[in-house]
XYZ file of C-alpha atoms in Angstrom:
307
model
C 111.883 104.878 58.040
C 114.250 107.585 59.576
C 115.456 105.693 63.225
C 116.550 108.894 66.297
C 119.684 108.738 66.723
C 120.207 108.124 70.285
C 120.759 110.052 73.299
C 119.451 113.326 71.146
C 117.533 115.096 72.983
C 116.503 117.532 70.822
C 117.958 120.195 68.419
C 120.239 122.526 70.699
C 118.894 125.447 69.674
C 116.351 124.992 71.659
C 118.306 125.234 75.280
C 118.455 127.501 77.452
C 121.493 126.330 80.008
C 120.735 125.506 83.962
C 120.917 128.298 86.861
C 121.595 127.129 90.323
C 117.919 128.560 90.703
C 115.266 125.542 89.312
C 113.576 127.571 86.900
C 109.495 127.370 86.913
C 107.926 124.656 85.379
C 106.586 125.005 82.451
C 103.234 126.116 80.298
C 102.191 122.557 78.986
C 99.439 122.028 76.491
C 96.105 122.198 78.579
C 94.560 117.934 76.709
C 91.272 117.925 79.629
C 90.638 114.197 80.763
C 88.222 112.581 82.020
C 86.187 113.426 85.593
C 88.350 112.029 87.881
C 87.711 107.846 89.078
C 87.476 106.366 92.539
C 89.332 103.000 92.634
C 87.296 101.288 95.786
C 88.334 97.761 97.326
C 86.943 95.913 99.820
C 83.733 98.585 100.022
C 86.241 101.971 100.524
C 87.484 104.588 98.461
C 91.670 103.473 98.106
C 92.749 105.749 95.359
C 91.780 108.897 93.244
C 92.104 108.410 89.315
C 92.211 111.598 86.581
C 94.605 114.234 85.701
C 94.953 116.949 89.355
C 95.707 119.542 86.471
C 95.612 120.756 82.907
C 99.237 121.718 83.366
C 100.000 118.186 84.658
C 100.533 116.623 81.145
C 99.495 113.149 82.491
C 96.813 111.408 84.427
C 97.889 109.825 88.148
C 97.063 108.501 90.845
C 96.546 110.094 94.251
C 95.609 109.483 96.488
C 95.657 106.392 97.742
C 95.734 104.911 100.749
C 95.813 101.834 103.213
C 92.274 100.191 103.606
C 93.083 102.117 107.187
C 92.743 104.996 105.534
C 96.829 106.017 105.249
C 97.878 107.941 102.377
C 100.641 105.911 100.858
C 101.046 108.418 97.538
C 102.266 112.321 97.307
C 101.689 114.736 94.736
C 103.795 117.958 93.592
C 106.054 117.796 96.349
C 108.462 120.727 96.847
C 111.636 118.949 95.809
C 110.018 117.002 92.875
C 107.121 119.544 91.291
C 106.512 116.547 88.304
C 106.356 113.511 90.736
C 102.907 112.647 91.045
C 101.360 110.461 92.831
C 101.356 107.198 91.096
C 101.942 107.976 87.255
C 103.757 106.022 84.002
C 106.477 108.473 82.797
C 109.139 108.379 80.694
C 111.517 111.601 80.219
C 112.884 110.723 77.007
C 110.873 109.167 74.164
C 113.322 109.874 71.037
C 114.004 113.405 72.741
C 110.502 114.196 74.074
C 110.196 114.331 78.087
C 106.951 112.702 78.763
C 108.282 112.692 82.815
C 108.284 116.934 83.438
C 110.386 119.183 85.485
C 114.179 119.948 82.892
C 116.104 117.314 80.438
C 119.237 115.640 80.660
C 121.509 116.723 78.185
C 125.333 114.988 77.436
C 127.668 117.450 78.915
C 125.572 119.485 79.729
C 123.025 118.319 82.422
C 119.612 118.971 83.724
C 118.262 121.293 80.564
C 114.543 123.547 80.945
C 114.055 122.448 76.693
C 111.041 122.950 75.134
C 110.699 119.495 74.153
C 107.379 119.240 76.428
C 104.255 116.086 75.063
C 100.834 115.157 76.514
C 98.824 111.586 77.423
C 95.977 112.922 76.159
C 92.951 110.754 77.112
C 91.083 109.222 74.225
C 88.362 107.207 76.251
C 88.011 104.723 79.738
C 85.337 102.264 80.077
C 84.629 101.913 83.775
C 84.450 97.850 84.755
C 82.652 98.346 88.115
C 84.305 100.899 91.406
C 87.304 98.482 91.511
C 88.878 98.735 87.459
C 89.111 100.981 84.791
C 90.467 100.593 80.765
C 92.211 103.803 79.787
C 93.176 105.174 75.889
C 95.592 107.676 75.866
C 97.354 109.052 72.918
C 100.910 110.476 74.139
C 101.209 113.521 71.641
C 104.733 115.821 71.074
C 104.858 118.722 68.938
C 100.975 118.094 67.745
C 101.898 114.750 67.332
C 100.554 111.157 67.604
C 103.840 109.250 69.343
C 102.924 106.184 71.321
C 98.732 104.820 71.918
C 98.938 103.790 75.129
C 95.731 101.279 76.508
C 96.269 100.945 80.561
C 94.039 98.582 82.605
C 93.842 99.688 86.536
C 92.268 97.322 88.346
C 92.129 97.284 93.021
C 91.691 93.450 94.213
C 91.219 92.972 98.214
C 93.710 90.898 99.033
C 92.789 91.187 103.486
C 91.153 92.670 105.963
C 94.615 95.316 106.015
C 96.018 94.471 102.290
C 94.945 94.967 98.370
C 96.858 95.231 95.265
C 96.911 98.104 92.583
C 97.184 95.488 89.095
C 98.793 98.087 86.495
C 99.231 97.167 83.196
C 100.341 99.405 79.769
C 100.985 98.664 76.376
C 102.136 101.425 74.310
C 102.576 101.317 71.352
C 104.305 103.320 67.817
C 101.309 105.042 66.653
C 104.414 107.573 64.344
C 105.904 106.936 61.117
C 108.975 106.593 62.782
C 110.284 104.135 64.668
C 110.653 105.499 68.353
C 113.348 104.549 71.084
C 112.804 105.299 75.068
C 116.000 107.033 76.877
C 116.162 108.210 80.126
C 119.142 110.283 82.208
C 121.355 107.516 83.131
C 120.706 106.814 78.631
C 121.850 110.436 78.424
C 125.521 109.438 80.283
C 124.203 110.352 84.111
C 125.085 107.294 85.392
C 121.997 105.799 88.433
C 119.532 108.037 86.706
C 117.229 105.068 84.736
C 114.093 106.250 85.686
C 111.322 105.816 83.081
C 107.887 103.921 83.280
C 105.978 103.040 86.231
C 107.314 105.406 88.878
C 105.463 105.281 92.717
C 106.458 108.322 94.499
C 105.269 107.615 98.284
C 104.904 110.318 101.096
C 108.077 112.036 102.603
C 108.038 111.402 106.297
C 109.998 112.426 109.373
C 112.855 109.147 108.558
C 113.585 107.509 104.680
C 111.409 104.430 104.566
C 113.184 100.861 103.834
C 113.305 98.451 101.237
C 114.742 95.727 100.412
C 113.857 92.696 98.440
C 114.348 88.730 99.223
C 117.468 88.557 99.316
C 119.460 92.003 100.319
C 118.125 95.962 101.770
C 119.213 99.255 101.175
C 119.147 101.896 98.332
C 122.808 100.768 97.509
C 121.807 98.014 97.687
C 118.388 97.160 95.360
C 118.848 100.295 92.646
C 119.110 99.273 89.775
C 118.645 95.805 90.445
C 116.446 93.099 88.927
C 114.099 91.446 91.253
C 110.828 89.431 91.378
C 109.516 92.316 94.079
C 110.656 94.586 96.149
C 109.004 96.362 99.496
C 109.003 99.848 100.790
C 108.812 100.361 104.264
C 107.491 103.448 106.324
C 105.633 104.481 109.341
C 102.963 102.302 109.696
C 102.882 101.362 106.279
C 104.053 98.568 103.548
C 103.760 99.059 99.832
C 105.915 95.646 97.812
C 106.338 96.172 94.226
C 106.679 93.287 91.400
C 106.569 92.810 88.240
C 103.610 90.305 86.974
C 105.331 88.930 83.821
C 108.790 87.892 81.943
C 110.218 90.990 80.590
C 108.301 93.114 83.577
C 110.280 91.323 86.056
C 113.490 92.010 83.442
C 113.238 95.276 84.152
C 115.504 97.173 87.026
C 114.071 98.507 90.250
C 115.250 102.529 90.533
C 115.142 103.281 94.108
C 115.548 105.897 96.205
C 114.958 106.469 99.898
C 117.888 109.298 101.196
C 117.009 111.672 98.710
C 112.637 111.505 98.222
C 110.586 108.375 98.658
C 109.952 106.682 95.216
C 110.134 103.423 93.738
C 110.106 102.562 89.736
C 110.268 99.977 87.479
C 112.603 101.359 84.649
C 112.095 101.436 81.037
C 115.451 101.943 80.132
C 117.705 100.976 82.685
C 121.604 101.183 81.083
C 120.156 101.181 77.135
C 117.188 102.832 74.923
C 114.429 100.954 74.752
C 114.098 100.408 70.664
C 110.411 100.871 69.976
C 110.392 100.395 65.539
C 107.021 101.681 63.844
C 103.685 99.511 64.272
C 105.657 98.103 67.504
C 104.448 97.639 71.630
C 105.569 97.550 75.085
C 103.665 95.777 77.650
C 104.253 95.878 81.075
C 102.099 95.005 83.602
C 103.464 95.787 87.913
C 101.531 94.612 90.436
C 101.162 96.790 94.001
C 100.538 95.330 97.705
C 99.273 98.030 99.554
C 99.523 97.028 102.802
C 99.334 99.057 106.562
C 101.657 97.556 109.162
C 105.029 96.944 108.617
C 105.376 93.261 106.503
C 108.143 90.485 106.883
C 110.177 88.979 104.098
C 107.651 85.939 104.241
C 105.054 88.348 104.573
C 105.565 90.557 101.976
C 106.487 87.389 99.649
C 103.163 86.085 100.388
C 101.133 88.570 99.508
C 103.394 88.556 96.122
C 102.193 85.540 95.338
C 98.098 85.733 95.547
C 98.439 89.040 94.199
C 99.860 88.499 90.891
C 97.771 85.815 90.374
C 94.717 86.823 91.068
């Protein structure tokens, strides 16, 4: 089997240099998914799931709301048109872009490439109003690279908080060994995003971010922590890795440029995915009304991860 060369997004002949103005989003193949799924918790709809547009290339959760109805996700914002609420997105699967936007090329920077893949729905099974399991084919150039099994569940925690429990398994369905990379592994320091990603709404002031022992974007970005909280205007999100491998993944955090949090699959080094092997991750997110302190955030995480 041929192992892909590290940090080789695609053949250079397919690239065109980036210009000062961001290029238009590329046209993606249309892979219609199922009808949107409503996720209910405590007798109310707290999230919509599905393909917002066939051209988005992947399903997402948006809007996601608190129990009081405050929206805590943002879709296709002007600053990053490829940010889609809550999704599983990877910028580099052996050179194929399942994130959207431009691809970071070592020595060249963000570059428009004809290398975009899609996540095509293969089937969706409902588990009542509060959960479902979906099978997805990650395809590029007409070839299935990864097969994903994704489970999403809403859990009530209190009168003012609920938890989004999201787990996924990515299995290499290609004939070759694959690897997952990021702009960081391709030469852009600090840009190790890829995997679970939550785009929060941009407000007048940046949200606060903290873990059990650190506070502020610079202190928490790129570090592993059992949980990480993002607190905005009247809402708090608390992200937690619910498994040993997931807890080892560093957090990708932005608050000043835009509000977003991800659990990084390839923060510093490429993640090998040999043929037939799989990557398993589980992230539980507490969605709470109001601004939680450290003690309340930690308490909700303990309940959410074991529920």
